[in-house]
XYZ file of N, CA and C in Angstrom:
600
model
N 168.364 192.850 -29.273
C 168.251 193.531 -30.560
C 169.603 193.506 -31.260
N 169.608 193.590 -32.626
C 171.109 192.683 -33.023
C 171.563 194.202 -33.122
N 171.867 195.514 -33.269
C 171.382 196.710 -33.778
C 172.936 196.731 -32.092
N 172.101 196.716 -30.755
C 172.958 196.867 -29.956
C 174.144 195.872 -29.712
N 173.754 194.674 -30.158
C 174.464 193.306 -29.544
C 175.804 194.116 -30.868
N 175.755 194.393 -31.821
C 176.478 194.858 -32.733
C 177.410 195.943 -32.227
N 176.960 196.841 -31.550
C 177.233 198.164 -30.716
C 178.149 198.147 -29.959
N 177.859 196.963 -29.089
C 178.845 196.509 -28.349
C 180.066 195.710 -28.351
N 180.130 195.300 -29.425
C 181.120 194.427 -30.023
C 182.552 195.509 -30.602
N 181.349 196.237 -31.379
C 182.484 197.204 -32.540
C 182.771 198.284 -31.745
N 182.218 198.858 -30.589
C 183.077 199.436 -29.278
C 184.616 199.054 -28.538
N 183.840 197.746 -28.380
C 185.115 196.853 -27.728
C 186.391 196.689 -28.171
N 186.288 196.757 -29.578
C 187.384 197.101 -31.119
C 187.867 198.054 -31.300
N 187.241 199.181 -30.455
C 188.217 200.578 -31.103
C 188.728 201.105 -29.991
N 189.772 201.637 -30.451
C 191.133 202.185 -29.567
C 190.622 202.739 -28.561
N 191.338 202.835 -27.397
C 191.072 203.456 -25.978
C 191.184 204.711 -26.153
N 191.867 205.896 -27.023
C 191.714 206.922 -27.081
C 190.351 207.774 -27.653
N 189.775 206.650 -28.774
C 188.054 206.827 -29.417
C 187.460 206.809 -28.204
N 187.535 205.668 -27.433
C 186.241 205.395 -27.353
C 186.531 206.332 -25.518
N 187.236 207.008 -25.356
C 187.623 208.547 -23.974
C 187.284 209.551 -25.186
N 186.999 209.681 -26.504
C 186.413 210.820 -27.190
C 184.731 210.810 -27.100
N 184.473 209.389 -26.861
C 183.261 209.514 -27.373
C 182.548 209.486 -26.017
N 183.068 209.561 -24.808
C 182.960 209.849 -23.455
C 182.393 211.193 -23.599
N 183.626 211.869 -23.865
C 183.458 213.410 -24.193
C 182.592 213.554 -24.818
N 182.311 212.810 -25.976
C 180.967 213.709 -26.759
C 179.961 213.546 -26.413
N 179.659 212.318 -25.621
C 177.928 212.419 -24.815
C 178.294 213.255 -23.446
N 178.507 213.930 -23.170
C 178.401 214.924 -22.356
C 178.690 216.279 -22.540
N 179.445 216.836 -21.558
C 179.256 218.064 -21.829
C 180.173 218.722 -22.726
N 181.198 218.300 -23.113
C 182.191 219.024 -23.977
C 181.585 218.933 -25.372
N 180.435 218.076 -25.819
C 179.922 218.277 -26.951
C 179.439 219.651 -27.007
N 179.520 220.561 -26.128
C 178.844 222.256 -26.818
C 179.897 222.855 -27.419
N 180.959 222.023 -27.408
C 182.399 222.474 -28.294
C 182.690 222.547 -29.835
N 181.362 221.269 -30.165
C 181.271 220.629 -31.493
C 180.745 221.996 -32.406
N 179.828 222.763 -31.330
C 178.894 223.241 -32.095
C 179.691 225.035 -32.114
N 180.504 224.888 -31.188
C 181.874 226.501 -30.985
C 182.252 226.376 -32.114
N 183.193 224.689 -32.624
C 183.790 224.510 -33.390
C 183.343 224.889 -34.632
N 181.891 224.322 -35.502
C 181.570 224.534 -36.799
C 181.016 226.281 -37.198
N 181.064 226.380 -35.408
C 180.360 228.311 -36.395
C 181.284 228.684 -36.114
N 181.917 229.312 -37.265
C 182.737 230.229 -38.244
C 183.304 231.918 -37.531
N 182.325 231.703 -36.349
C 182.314 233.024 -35.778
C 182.755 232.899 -34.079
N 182.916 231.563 -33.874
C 183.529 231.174 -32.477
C 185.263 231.390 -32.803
N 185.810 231.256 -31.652
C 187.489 230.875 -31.688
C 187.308 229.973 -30.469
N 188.182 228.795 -31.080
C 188.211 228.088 -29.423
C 189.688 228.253 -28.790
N 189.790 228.144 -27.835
C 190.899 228.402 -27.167
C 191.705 226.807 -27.185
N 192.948 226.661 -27.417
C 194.181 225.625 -27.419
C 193.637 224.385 -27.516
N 193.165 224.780 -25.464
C 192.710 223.255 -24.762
C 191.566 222.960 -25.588
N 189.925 223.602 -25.767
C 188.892 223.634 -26.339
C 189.196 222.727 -27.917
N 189.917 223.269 -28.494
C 190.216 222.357 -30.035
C 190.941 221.513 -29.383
N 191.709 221.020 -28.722
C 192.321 219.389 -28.588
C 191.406 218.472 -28.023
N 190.505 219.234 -27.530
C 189.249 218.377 -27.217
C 188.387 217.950 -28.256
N 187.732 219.039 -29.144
C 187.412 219.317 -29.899
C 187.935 218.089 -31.673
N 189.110 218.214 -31.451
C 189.811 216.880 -31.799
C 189.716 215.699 -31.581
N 189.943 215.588 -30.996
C 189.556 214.292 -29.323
C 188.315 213.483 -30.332
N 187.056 214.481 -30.108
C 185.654 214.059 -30.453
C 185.535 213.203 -32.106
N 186.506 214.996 -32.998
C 186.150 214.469 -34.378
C 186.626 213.058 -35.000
N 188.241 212.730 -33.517
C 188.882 211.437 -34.373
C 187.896 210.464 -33.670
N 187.342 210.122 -32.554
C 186.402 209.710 -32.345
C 185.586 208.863 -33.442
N 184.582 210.083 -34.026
C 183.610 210.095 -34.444
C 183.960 209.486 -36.433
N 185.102 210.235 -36.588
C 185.182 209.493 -37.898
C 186.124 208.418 -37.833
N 186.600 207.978 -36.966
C 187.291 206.423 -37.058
C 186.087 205.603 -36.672
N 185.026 205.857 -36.437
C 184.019 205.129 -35.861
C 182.906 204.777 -36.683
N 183.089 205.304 -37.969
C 181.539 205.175 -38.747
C 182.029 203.319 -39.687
N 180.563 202.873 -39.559
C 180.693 201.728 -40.337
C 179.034 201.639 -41.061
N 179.271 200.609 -41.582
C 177.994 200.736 -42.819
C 176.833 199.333 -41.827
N 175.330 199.936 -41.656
C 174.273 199.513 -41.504
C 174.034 197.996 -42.087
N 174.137 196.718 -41.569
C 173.311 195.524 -41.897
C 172.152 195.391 -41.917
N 171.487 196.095 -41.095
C 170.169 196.288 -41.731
C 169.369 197.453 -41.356
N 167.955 197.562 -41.808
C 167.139 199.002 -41.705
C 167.285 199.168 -40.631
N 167.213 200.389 -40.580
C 166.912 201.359 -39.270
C 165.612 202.480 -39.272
N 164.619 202.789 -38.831
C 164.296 203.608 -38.500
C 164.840 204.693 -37.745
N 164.994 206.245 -38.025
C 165.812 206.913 -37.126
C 165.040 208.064 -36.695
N 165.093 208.270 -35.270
C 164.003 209.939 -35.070
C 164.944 211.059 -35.152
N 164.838 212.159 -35.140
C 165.681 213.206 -35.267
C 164.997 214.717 -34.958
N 165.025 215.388 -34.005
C 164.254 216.217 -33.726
C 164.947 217.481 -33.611
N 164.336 218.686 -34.377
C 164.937 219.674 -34.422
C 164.391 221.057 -34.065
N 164.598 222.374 -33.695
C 163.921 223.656 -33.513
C 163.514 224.113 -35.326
N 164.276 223.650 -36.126
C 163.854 224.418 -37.247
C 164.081 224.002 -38.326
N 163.689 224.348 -39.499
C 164.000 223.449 -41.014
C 165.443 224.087 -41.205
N 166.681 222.772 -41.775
C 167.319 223.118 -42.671
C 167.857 222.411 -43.401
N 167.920 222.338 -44.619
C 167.946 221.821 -45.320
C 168.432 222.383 -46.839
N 169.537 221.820 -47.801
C 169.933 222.507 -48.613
C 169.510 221.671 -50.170
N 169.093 222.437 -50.849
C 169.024 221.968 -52.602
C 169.691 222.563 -53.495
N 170.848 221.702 -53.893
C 171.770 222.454 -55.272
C 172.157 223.752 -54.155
N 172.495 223.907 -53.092
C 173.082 225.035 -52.338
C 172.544 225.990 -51.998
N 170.963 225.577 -52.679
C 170.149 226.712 -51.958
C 169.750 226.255 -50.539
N 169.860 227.382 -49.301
C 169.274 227.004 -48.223
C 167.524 226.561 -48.180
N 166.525 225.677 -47.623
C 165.447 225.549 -47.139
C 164.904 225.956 -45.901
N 164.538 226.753 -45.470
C 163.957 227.131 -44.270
C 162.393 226.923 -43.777
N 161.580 226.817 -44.918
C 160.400 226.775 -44.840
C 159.710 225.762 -45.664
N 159.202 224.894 -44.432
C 158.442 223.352 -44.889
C 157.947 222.978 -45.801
N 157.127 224.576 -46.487
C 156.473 224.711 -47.357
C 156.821 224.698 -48.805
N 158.301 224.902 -48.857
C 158.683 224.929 -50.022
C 159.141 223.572 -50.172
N 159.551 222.086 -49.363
C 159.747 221.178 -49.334
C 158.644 220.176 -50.665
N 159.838 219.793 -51.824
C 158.621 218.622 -52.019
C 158.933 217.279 -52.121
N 157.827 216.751 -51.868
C 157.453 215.019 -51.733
C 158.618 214.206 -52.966
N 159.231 213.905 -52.713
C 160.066 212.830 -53.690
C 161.626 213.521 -54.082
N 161.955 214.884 -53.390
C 162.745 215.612 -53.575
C 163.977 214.797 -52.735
N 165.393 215.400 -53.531
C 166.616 214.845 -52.163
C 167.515 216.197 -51.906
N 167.567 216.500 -50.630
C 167.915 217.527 -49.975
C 168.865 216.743 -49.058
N 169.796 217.565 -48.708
C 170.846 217.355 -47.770
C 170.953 218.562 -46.656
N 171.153 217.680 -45.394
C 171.255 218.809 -44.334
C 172.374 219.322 -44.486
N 172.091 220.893 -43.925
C 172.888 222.316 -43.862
C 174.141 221.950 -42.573
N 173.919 221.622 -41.540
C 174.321 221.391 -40.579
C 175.982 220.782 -41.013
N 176.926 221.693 -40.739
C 178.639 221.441 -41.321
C 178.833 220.033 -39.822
N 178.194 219.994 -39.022
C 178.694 219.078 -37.923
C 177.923 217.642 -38.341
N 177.899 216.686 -37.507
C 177.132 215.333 -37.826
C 175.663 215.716 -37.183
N 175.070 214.385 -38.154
C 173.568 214.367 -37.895
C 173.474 213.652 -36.610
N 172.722 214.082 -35.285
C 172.410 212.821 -34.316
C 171.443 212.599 -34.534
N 170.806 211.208 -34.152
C 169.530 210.920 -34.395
C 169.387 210.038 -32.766
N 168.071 209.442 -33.349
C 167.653 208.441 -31.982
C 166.805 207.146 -32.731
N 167.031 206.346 -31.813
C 166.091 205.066 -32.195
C 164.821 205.028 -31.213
N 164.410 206.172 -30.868
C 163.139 206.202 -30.211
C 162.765 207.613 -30.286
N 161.403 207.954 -29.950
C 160.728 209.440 -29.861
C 161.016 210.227 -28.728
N 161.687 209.662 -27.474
C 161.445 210.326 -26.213
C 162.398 211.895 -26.374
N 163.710 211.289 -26.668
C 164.818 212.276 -27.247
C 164.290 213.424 -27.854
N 164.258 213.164 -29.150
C 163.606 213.511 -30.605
C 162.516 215.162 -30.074
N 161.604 214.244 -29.265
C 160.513 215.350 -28.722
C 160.461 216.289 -27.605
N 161.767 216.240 -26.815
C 161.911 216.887 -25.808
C 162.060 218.577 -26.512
N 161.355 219.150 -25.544
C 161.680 220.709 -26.155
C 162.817 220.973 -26.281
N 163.861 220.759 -25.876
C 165.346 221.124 -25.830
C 165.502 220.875 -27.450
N 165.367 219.580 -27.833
C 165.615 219.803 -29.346
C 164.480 220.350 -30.105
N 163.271 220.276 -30.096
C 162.049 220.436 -30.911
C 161.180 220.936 -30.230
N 161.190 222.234 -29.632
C 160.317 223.313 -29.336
C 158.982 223.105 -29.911
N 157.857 223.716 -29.130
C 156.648 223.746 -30.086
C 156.845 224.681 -31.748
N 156.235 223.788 -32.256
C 156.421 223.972 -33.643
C 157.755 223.746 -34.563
N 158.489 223.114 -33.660
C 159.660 222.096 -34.279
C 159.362 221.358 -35.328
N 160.560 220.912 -35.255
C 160.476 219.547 -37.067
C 160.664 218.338 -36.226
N 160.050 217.295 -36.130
C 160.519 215.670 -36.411
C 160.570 215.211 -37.588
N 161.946 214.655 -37.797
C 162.558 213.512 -38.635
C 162.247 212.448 -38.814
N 161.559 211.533 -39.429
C 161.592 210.270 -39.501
C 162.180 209.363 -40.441
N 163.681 209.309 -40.183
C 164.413 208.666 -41.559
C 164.546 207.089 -41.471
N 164.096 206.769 -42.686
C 164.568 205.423 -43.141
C 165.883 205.093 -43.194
N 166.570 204.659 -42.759
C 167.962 204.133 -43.454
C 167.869 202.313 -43.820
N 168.551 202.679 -44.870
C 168.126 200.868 -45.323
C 169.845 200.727 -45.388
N 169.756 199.530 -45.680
C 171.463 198.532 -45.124
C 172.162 199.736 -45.837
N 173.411 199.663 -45.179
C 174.657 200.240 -46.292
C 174.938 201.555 -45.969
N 173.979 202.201 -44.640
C 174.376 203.565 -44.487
C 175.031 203.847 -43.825
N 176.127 204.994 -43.874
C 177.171 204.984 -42.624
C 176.576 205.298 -41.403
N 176.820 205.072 -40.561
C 176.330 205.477 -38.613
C 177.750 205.303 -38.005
N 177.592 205.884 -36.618
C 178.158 205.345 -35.357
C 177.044 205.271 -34.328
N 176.988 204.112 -34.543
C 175.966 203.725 -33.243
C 176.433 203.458 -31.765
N 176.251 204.836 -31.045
C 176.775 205.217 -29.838
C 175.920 204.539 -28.982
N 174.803 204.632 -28.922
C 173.473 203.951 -28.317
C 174.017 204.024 -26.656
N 174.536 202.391 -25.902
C 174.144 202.715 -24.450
C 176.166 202.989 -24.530
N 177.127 203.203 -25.305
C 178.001 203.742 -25.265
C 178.056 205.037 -24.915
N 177.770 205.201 -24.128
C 177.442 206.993 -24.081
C 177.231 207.104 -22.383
N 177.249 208.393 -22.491
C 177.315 208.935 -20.577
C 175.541 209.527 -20.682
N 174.798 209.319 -21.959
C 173.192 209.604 -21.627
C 172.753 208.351 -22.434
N 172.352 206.862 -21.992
C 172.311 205.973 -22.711
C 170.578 205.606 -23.535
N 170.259 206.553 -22.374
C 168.635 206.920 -22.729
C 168.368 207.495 -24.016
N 169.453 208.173 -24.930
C 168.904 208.908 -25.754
C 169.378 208.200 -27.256
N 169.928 206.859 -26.618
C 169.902 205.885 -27.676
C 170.406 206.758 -29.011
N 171.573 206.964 -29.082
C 171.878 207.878 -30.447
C 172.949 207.121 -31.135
N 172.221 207.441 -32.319
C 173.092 206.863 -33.681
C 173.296 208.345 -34.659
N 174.612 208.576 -34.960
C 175.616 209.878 -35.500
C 175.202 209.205 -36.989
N 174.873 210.238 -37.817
C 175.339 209.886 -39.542
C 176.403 210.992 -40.182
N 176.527 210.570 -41.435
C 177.746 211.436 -41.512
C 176.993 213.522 -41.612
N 177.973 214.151 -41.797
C 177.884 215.472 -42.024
C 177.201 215.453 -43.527
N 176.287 216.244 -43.896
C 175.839 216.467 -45.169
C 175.194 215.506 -45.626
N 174.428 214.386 -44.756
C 173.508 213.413 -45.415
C 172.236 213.815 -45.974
N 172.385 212.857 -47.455
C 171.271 213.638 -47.730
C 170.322 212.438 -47.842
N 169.066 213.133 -47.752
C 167.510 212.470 -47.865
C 166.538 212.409 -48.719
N 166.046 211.591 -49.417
C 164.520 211.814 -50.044
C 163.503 211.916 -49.201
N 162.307 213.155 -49.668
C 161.618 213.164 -48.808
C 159.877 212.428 -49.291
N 159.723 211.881 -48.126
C 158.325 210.704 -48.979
C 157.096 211.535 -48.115
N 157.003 212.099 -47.233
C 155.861 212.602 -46.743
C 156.346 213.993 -45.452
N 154.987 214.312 -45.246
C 154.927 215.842 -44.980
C 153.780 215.923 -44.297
N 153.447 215.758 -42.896
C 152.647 216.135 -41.868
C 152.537 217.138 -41.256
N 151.636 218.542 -41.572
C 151.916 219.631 -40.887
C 150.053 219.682 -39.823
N 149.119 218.429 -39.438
C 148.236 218.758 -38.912
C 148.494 219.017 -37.472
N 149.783 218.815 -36.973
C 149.521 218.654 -35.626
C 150.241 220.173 -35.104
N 149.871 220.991 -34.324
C 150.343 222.137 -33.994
C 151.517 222.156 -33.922
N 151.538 221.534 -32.631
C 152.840 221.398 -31.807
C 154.295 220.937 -32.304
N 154.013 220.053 -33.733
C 155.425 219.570 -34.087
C 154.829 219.508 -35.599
N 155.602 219.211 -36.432
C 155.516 219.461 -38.065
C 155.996 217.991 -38.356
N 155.812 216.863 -38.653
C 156.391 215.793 -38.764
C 156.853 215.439 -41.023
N 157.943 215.283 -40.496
C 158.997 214.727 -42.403
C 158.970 213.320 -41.963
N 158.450 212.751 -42.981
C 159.194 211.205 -42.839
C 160.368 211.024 -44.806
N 161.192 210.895 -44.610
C 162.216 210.822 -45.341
C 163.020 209.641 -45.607
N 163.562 209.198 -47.037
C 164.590 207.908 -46.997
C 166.111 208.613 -46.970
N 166.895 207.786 -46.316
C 168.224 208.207 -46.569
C 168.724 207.603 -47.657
N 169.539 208.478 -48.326
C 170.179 208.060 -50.123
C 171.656 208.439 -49.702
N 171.853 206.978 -49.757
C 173.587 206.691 -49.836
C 174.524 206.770 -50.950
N 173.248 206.597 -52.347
C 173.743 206.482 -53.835
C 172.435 206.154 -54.428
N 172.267 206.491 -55.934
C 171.568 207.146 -56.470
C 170.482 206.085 -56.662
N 170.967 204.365 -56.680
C 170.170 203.831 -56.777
C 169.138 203.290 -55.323
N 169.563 203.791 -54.242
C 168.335 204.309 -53.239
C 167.213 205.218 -53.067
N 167.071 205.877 -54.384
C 166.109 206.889 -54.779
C 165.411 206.477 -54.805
N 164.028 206.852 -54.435
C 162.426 206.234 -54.937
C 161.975 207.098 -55.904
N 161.620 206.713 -57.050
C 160.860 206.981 -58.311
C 159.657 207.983 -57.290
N 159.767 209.071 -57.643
C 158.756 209.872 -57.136
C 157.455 209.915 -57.167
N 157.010 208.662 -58.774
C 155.609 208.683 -58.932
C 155.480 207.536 -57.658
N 156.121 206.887 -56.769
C 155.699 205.636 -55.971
C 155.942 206.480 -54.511
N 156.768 207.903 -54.159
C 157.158 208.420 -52.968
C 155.567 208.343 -51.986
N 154.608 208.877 -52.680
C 152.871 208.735 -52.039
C 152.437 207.387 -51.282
N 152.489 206.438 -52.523
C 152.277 205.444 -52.460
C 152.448 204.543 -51.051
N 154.004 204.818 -50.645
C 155.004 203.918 -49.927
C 154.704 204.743 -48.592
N 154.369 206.170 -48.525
C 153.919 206.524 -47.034
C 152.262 206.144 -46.813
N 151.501 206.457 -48.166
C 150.308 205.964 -47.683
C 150.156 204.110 -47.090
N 151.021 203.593 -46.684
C 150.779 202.112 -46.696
C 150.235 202.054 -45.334
């Protein structure tokens, strides 16, 4: 798949100190990421030089998509922001709208469902993600770079935002969004065609 053969290349390229951050972030010191962005943690010395460690990592590492991606993304709950208002509830979500996630840390995603659906991220009555990304979007595609290679993860930046093209709430257990990612304005879909392009 050119997606990994790519992965592995632009790994091999970045500094030995990235790529001992990004060690750290597929394991366990990533619960640091999440000390770090709430406002209401303090980390201690060592904790932020780690914590560091990850972020130079993660932003010397982003490069732009050659081609589509499908991405899963599985979560316990809606969030999502419009013009700065928070979204919490699915219901107020609409079809052709672009919202950007709330989340001050990066987006992870997956290139498969197994991740995505585990209760750990998406409890019954969770959200699945299903984002489009078409060429040109930033990632770090960590994929089998990682100390969990199973969970196949590709990082987007902090505050990406999405159009949303459809809205599945029949199935109990999970609430499914399928969404495009908008890098710039001319990745928008004309909202009278957002229907259209999921009904295919």
């Amino acid at each position: 798949m050119e997606i990994h053969n790519f992965t592995k290349k632009h790994f091999k390229e970045l500094p030995e100190d990235i790529q001992k951050g990004f060690q750290m972030w597929t394991g366990d010191e990533y619960k640091l990421i999440r000390k770090y962005f709430d406002s209401k943690e303090t980390l201690t010395k060592k904790e932020n030089r780690i914590v560091q460690n990850m972020l130079k990592a993660v932003d010397g590492s982003f490069t732009k998509l050659k081609i589509p991606l499908e991405l899963i993304r599985g979560d316990r709950e809606l969030w999502l922001y419009e013009k700065g208002n928070v979204i919490k509830n699915i219901k107020n979500l609409k079809i052709g709208e672009v919202y950007h996630f709330g989340d001050n840390s990066y987006i992870s995603t997956s290139l498969g469902l197994t991740t995505p659906l585990d209760p750990k991220y998406s409890p019954k009555g969770g959200i699945i993600f299903k984002l489009l990304a078409p060429p040109g979007t930033e990632t770090v595609p960590i994929l089998q770079n990682s100390n969990a290679p199973e969970e196949a993860e590709i990082i987007l930046k902090r505050g990406q935002e999405i159009q949303i093209l459809d809205i599945d709430e029949s199935n109990e257990n999970k609430k499914y969004i399928t969404a495009k990612i908008i890098n710039n304005k001319k990745d928008i879909i004309n909202k009278k065609k957002t229907n259209k392009i999921t009904n295919k």
